[in-house]
Amino acid sequence: SRVDAVWRVPYQERADEAEAWARRHSIGSASGDQLRVCLLLVDVQNTFCLPDFELFVAGPGGKGAVEDNRRLCRFIYRNLHRITRISLTMDTHQAVQIFHAVFLVDEHGNHPDPFTQISKQDVESGRWRLNPGLPGVLSLNAGDAVDYVQHYARQLEERKKFVWTIWPYHAMLGGLDHALVSSVHEAVFFHSIARSSPPEFVTKGQHPLTEHYSALGPEIQEWPDGRRLAKKDDSFVRRLAGFDRIVLAGQAKSHCVAWTIADLIAHPDLNDPSALGRIYLLEDCTSPVVIPGTVDFSEEADAAFKRFSEAGLKIVRTDQQMDRWPGFLA
């Protein structure tokens, strides 16, 4: 009943309850699991999951992320004995980043509004340009800064993945918007005590010069001259690949979830039929970005999940018993 609210988790009380629950139901330490299951949660943070925050993922019905997390919490509690570890990605930003308004100005010094889409033509024509106060902060000379902004717009357009979008300030490090949803955080904490299994937190999105939709790597990884700008997190993929089953949920289905899955299944450690068959997508614990009258990514999200299913991943729901998911115990 409180999934849509922010509140303090009473840790000691929950820890005592978790230990008592584990004793009562003979739930052992995760270290003894014969079938090792990782629950991977993508960006289950206030900024995306609560209606009063910046980028609430409403989905087609208007309550997307709230209902997703209600189901997710139930899923965690009901499957404590099956989940070996919970890994969580955290979108993590500061004000001066390429997808925030302060990064760009027009000829009058005005910043773009949230949800403005920046085209290659916008940059090349000078309609939008790098804020002149930022090159020094970013350790760039003026010429390199201009070249990079044009390179960034051109690369995104050529890849036909997403247009350069100015997002509202969100997932700000140290803020309430960055924190996990309270109810999910409590469920993860309960699991960690009941199973003696600390969760793994992976931050993403800190690089000021590139968007970072996938939990596994940034959108742009090279400077215009080919030098390395950023790289994918191969060590995280290898840790995931070490589990017998990977169950994935989070926000948003059309963006960070979809591109995390795409990077995951393209990685050499998981890119074969037997590995792909070990990945399960909780379809009722993720929703697409929908902003009425502005954008609706429902079709793109559904198309992505169809591609994932065709590649061998299993689409499942929380109202299905986990042990009866296709191939789960095989």
XYZ file of C-alpha atoms in Angstrom:
330
model
C 0.000 0.000 0.000
C 3.014 2.346 0.319
C 4.833 1.536 -2.918
C 4.151 5.057 -4.225
C 5.651 6.803 -1.172
C 9.092 7.637 0.275
C 9.739 6.493 3.839
C 12.470 5.393 6.237
C 13.077 1.656 6.413
C 13.239 0.434 10.045
C 16.339 -1.676 9.409
C 16.790 -3.354 12.805
C 13.134 -4.322 13.010
C 13.188 -5.741 9.489
C 16.476 -7.566 10.136
C 15.027 -9.301 13.199
C 11.914 -10.243 11.209
C 13.973 -11.540 8.287
C 16.071 -13.800 10.498
C 12.977 -15.105 12.278
C 11.242 -15.709 8.938
C 14.239 -17.618 7.588
C 14.339 -19.863 10.678
C 10.588 -20.467 10.606
C 10.591 -21.488 6.938
C 14.001 -23.219 6.867
C 15.421 -20.747 4.356
C 19.171 -21.275 4.238
C 22.098 -19.111 3.232
C 22.357 -18.271 -0.465
C 25.859 -19.737 -0.452
C 24.288 -23.196 -0.434
C 22.062 -22.704 -3.483
C 22.378 -25.484 -6.032
C 20.628 -23.365 -8.675
C 22.135 -19.884 -8.481
C 19.615 -17.189 -9.464
C 20.384 -13.496 -9.901
C 17.561 -10.957 -9.855
C 18.787 -7.960 -11.867
C 16.836 -4.766 -11.176
C 17.418 -1.861 -13.557
C 17.034 1.680 -12.157
C 14.211 1.029 -9.681
C 14.651 4.562 -8.335
C 12.307 7.299 -7.140
C 13.093 9.470 -10.154
C 11.495 6.880 -12.481
C 9.066 5.089 -10.197
C 7.105 7.671 -8.162
C 4.418 9.909 -9.696
C 5.702 13.124 -8.065
C 9.259 12.718 -9.356
C 10.974 13.881 -12.536
C 10.702 11.023 -15.013
C 7.900 8.851 -13.702
C 7.408 5.873 -16.009
C 3.628 5.971 -16.284
C 3.231 3.335 -18.987
C 0.040 3.118 -21.047
C -2.236 2.954 -17.996
C -0.754 5.894 -16.103
C 0.415 3.948 -13.015
C 3.072 1.793 -14.684
C 6.075 1.816 -12.369
C 3.976 1.897 -9.195
C 2.081 -1.264 -10.128
C 5.280 -2.849 -11.473
C 6.984 -2.371 -8.111
C 3.984 -3.652 -6.171
C 4.308 -6.902 -8.129
C 8.099 -6.847 -7.808
C 8.020 -6.612 -4.001
C 5.588 -9.509 -3.795
C 7.830 -11.490 -6.145
C 10.921 -10.930 -3.972
C 9.206 -11.933 -0.724
C 7.546 -14.995 -2.249
C 10.791 -16.202 -3.807
C 13.335 -15.453 -1.085
C 14.419 -19.099 -1.109
C 15.032 -19.064 -4.886
C 16.855 -15.733 -5.339
C 20.566 -16.100 -4.669
C 21.575 -12.476 -5.184
C 19.894 -9.213 -6.100
C 21.934 -6.922 -8.351
C 20.742 -3.360 -8.841
C 21.771 -0.687 -11.308
C 21.477 2.958 -10.281
C 21.204 5.762 -12.812
C 23.557 8.350 -11.310
C 23.893 11.932 -12.533
C 25.087 15.420 -11.702
C 23.842 18.703 -13.142
C 26.500 19.202 -15.833
C 25.846 16.334 -18.203
C 25.190 16.308 -21.916
C 21.493 15.409 -21.563
C 20.675 18.191 -19.054
C 19.575 21.693 -20.044
C 22.601 23.528 -18.602
C 24.857 21.848 -21.175
C 23.508 23.790 -24.175
C 22.501 27.371 -24.997
C 21.036 29.179 -27.999
C 22.364 32.451 -29.430
C 20.654 34.388 -26.629
C 22.069 32.203 -23.849
C 18.799 30.369 -23.214
C 18.819 26.688 -22.332
C 16.622 24.123 -24.116
C 13.438 23.038 -22.377
C 13.140 19.504 -20.968
C 12.303 16.924 -23.643
C 13.799 19.088 -26.417
C 15.283 16.853 -29.101
C 18.612 17.991 -30.499
C 19.373 17.078 -34.114
C 22.661 17.110 -35.962
C 21.323 20.041 -37.981
C 20.519 21.955 -34.774
C 24.149 21.698 -33.697
C 25.764 22.317 -37.081
C 23.618 25.408 -37.677
C 24.435 26.820 -34.244
C 20.850 26.716 -33.044
C 22.144 24.865 -30.000
C 25.750 25.073 -28.856
C 27.811 24.088 -25.842
C 27.415 26.390 -22.871
C 30.578 28.582 -23.124
C 31.179 28.278 -19.397
C 31.634 24.506 -19.527
C 34.722 23.600 -21.634
C 37.125 24.510 -18.823
C 35.045 22.599 -16.278
C 35.127 19.565 -18.560
C 38.881 19.941 -19.210
C 38.279 20.628 -22.908
C 39.606 23.397 -25.099
C 36.980 25.325 -27.056
C 37.772 23.659 -30.399
C 37.636 20.122 -29.038
C 34.391 20.925 -27.247
C 32.694 22.112 -30.454
C 33.989 19.072 -32.361
C 32.718 16.708 -29.702
C 29.216 18.182 -29.554
C 28.897 17.803 -33.334
C 30.347 14.289 -33.138
C 27.847 13.320 -30.423
C 24.825 14.568 -32.370
C 26.065 12.922 -35.561
C 26.787 9.558 -33.891
C 23.375 9.329 -32.250
C 21.621 10.207 -35.496
C 23.619 7.726 -37.558
C 22.934 4.905 -35.104
C 19.167 5.572 -35.279
C 18.787 4.472 -31.684
C 17.587 7.564 -29.853
C 17.660 11.238 -30.752
C 19.720 13.413 -28.408
C 17.122 14.349 -25.794
C 17.303 16.951 -23.046
C 15.889 15.246 -19.981
C 14.715 16.968 -16.798
C 17.373 16.945 -14.104
C 17.006 13.475 -12.631
C 18.720 10.733 -10.621
C 20.854 13.439 -9.029
C 23.560 11.915 -6.855
C 22.785 12.547 -3.191
C 19.139 13.431 -3.789
C 15.889 11.667 -2.958
C 15.298 11.143 -6.659
C 18.460 8.994 -6.849
C 17.409 6.627 -4.059
C 15.780 3.253 -4.545
C 12.022 3.111 -4.122
C 11.524 2.607 -0.359
C 9.385 -0.519 -0.639
C 11.835 -2.182 -3.033
C 14.796 -1.125 -0.914
C 13.132 -2.741 2.116
C 12.471 -5.963 0.195
C 16.092 -6.083 -0.993
C 17.317 -5.488 2.573
C 14.992 -8.222 3.908
C 16.361 -10.633 1.307
C 19.969 -9.790 2.157
C 19.386 -10.670 5.839
C 17.195 -13.720 5.256
C 19.619 -15.223 2.725
C 22.933 -13.842 4.102
C 23.458 -12.394 0.629
C 24.544 -8.750 0.269
C 23.068 -7.057 -2.812
C 25.299 -5.698 -5.543
C 24.895 -2.058 -6.550
C 26.201 -0.867 -9.928
C 26.113 2.864 -10.705
C 25.870 4.089 -14.289
C 25.523 7.370 -16.113
C 28.217 9.454 -14.429
C 30.190 10.399 -17.561
C 29.343 14.021 -18.409
C 29.763 13.596 -22.172
C 27.496 10.696 -23.024
C 24.065 9.242 -22.322
C 24.117 5.859 -20.607
C 20.843 4.008 -21.253
C 22.295 0.513 -20.937
C 23.536 -0.589 -17.538
C 26.458 -2.217 -19.326
C 27.904 0.700 -21.253
C 27.579 4.282 -22.531
C 26.057 5.284 -25.851
C 29.173 6.988 -27.219
C 32.512 5.388 -26.384
C 35.014 7.304 -28.533
C 36.194 10.842 -29.156
C 35.941 12.172 -32.745
C 39.566 11.097 -33.370
C 38.932 7.548 -32.191
C 40.452 7.826 -28.717
C 38.658 5.951 -25.952
C 36.082 8.072 -24.126
C 34.345 5.365 -22.055
C 33.873 1.602 -22.186
C 31.423 -1.173 -21.405
C 31.393 -2.850 -17.999
C 32.598 -6.301 -19.008
C 33.300 -7.356 -15.414
C 29.634 -6.870 -14.489
C 28.543 -9.035 -17.429
C 30.969 -11.755 -16.401
C 29.553 -11.741 -12.858
C 26.029 -12.070 -14.242
C 27.108 -14.856 -16.586
C 28.270 -16.842 -13.556
C 24.666 -17.425 -12.447
C 22.516 -20.319 -13.608
C 19.500 -18.038 -14.132
C 19.183 -14.281 -14.598
C 15.786 -12.684 -13.923
C 15.450 -9.090 -15.076
C 13.017 -6.271 -14.248
C 13.064 -2.484 -13.831
C 12.534 0.792 -15.659
C 11.978 1.753 -18.297
C 11.051 -1.095 -20.624
C 11.583 1.132 -23.671
C 14.924 2.602 -22.624
C 17.321 1.377 -19.928
C 15.780 -2.090 -19.631
C 15.641 -2.705 -23.383
C 19.180 -1.516 -24.047
C 20.605 -3.330 -21.033
C 19.111 -6.567 -22.372
C 20.380 -5.828 -25.882
C 23.936 -5.305 -24.599
C 23.691 -8.317 -22.318
C 22.723 -10.790 -25.040
C 25.274 -9.369 -27.476
C 28.154 -9.952 -25.062
C 30.439 -12.911 -25.923
C 29.911 -14.473 -22.470
C 26.164 -14.779 -23.056
C 25.722 -14.762 -26.825
C 24.867 -18.423 -27.432
C 21.558 -20.317 -27.319
C 22.223 -22.113 -24.031
C 23.162 -18.877 -22.246
C 20.268 -16.881 -23.696
C 17.830 -19.545 -22.514
C 18.906 -18.831 -18.929
C 17.591 -15.236 -19.039
C 14.029 -14.487 -17.881
C 12.280 -11.138 -18.367
C 9.600 -10.172 -15.838
C 7.228 -8.504 -18.260
C 4.790 -7.317 -15.592
C 7.551 -5.536 -13.645
C 8.560 -3.053 -16.323
C 6.757 -0.317 -18.307
C 7.564 1.914 -21.291
C 8.019 5.671 -21.236
C 4.684 7.337 -22.016
C 4.135 11.090 -21.695
C 0.626 11.908 -22.941
C 0.727 14.351 -25.820
C 4.515 14.205 -26.014
C 5.979 10.706 -26.495
C 4.808 7.098 -26.337
C 7.417 4.353 -26.594
C 5.016 1.452 -26.042
C 5.376 0.039 -29.565
C 9.170 0.245 -29.464
C 9.243 -1.525 -26.086
C 6.942 -4.330 -27.243
C 8.954 -4.762 -30.440
C 12.172 -5.038 -28.429
C 10.705 -7.726 -26.152
C 9.476 -9.627 -29.205
C 13.052 -9.606 -30.579
C 14.371 -10.814 -27.235
C 11.863 -13.663 -27.169
C 12.807 -14.667 -30.705
C 16.464 -14.686 -29.632
C 15.666 -17.287 -26.958
C 14.993 -15.252 -23.818
C 11.931 -16.272 -21.810
C 9.161 -13.744 -21.153
C 7.484 -14.499 -17.805
C 5.153 -12.921 -15.241
C 5.022 -12.756 -11.461
C 1.608 -14.428 -11.340
C 3.250 -17.586 -12.669
C 4.973 -19.811 -10.118
C 8.711 -19.345 -10.553
C 9.459 -23.082 -10.353
C 7.080 -23.626 -13.259
C 8.657 -21.121 -15.615
C 9.747 -22.920 -18.802
C 13.077 -24.607 -18.281
C 13.691 -22.933 -14.918
C 14.474 -26.097 -12.956
C 15.806 -28.073 -15.917
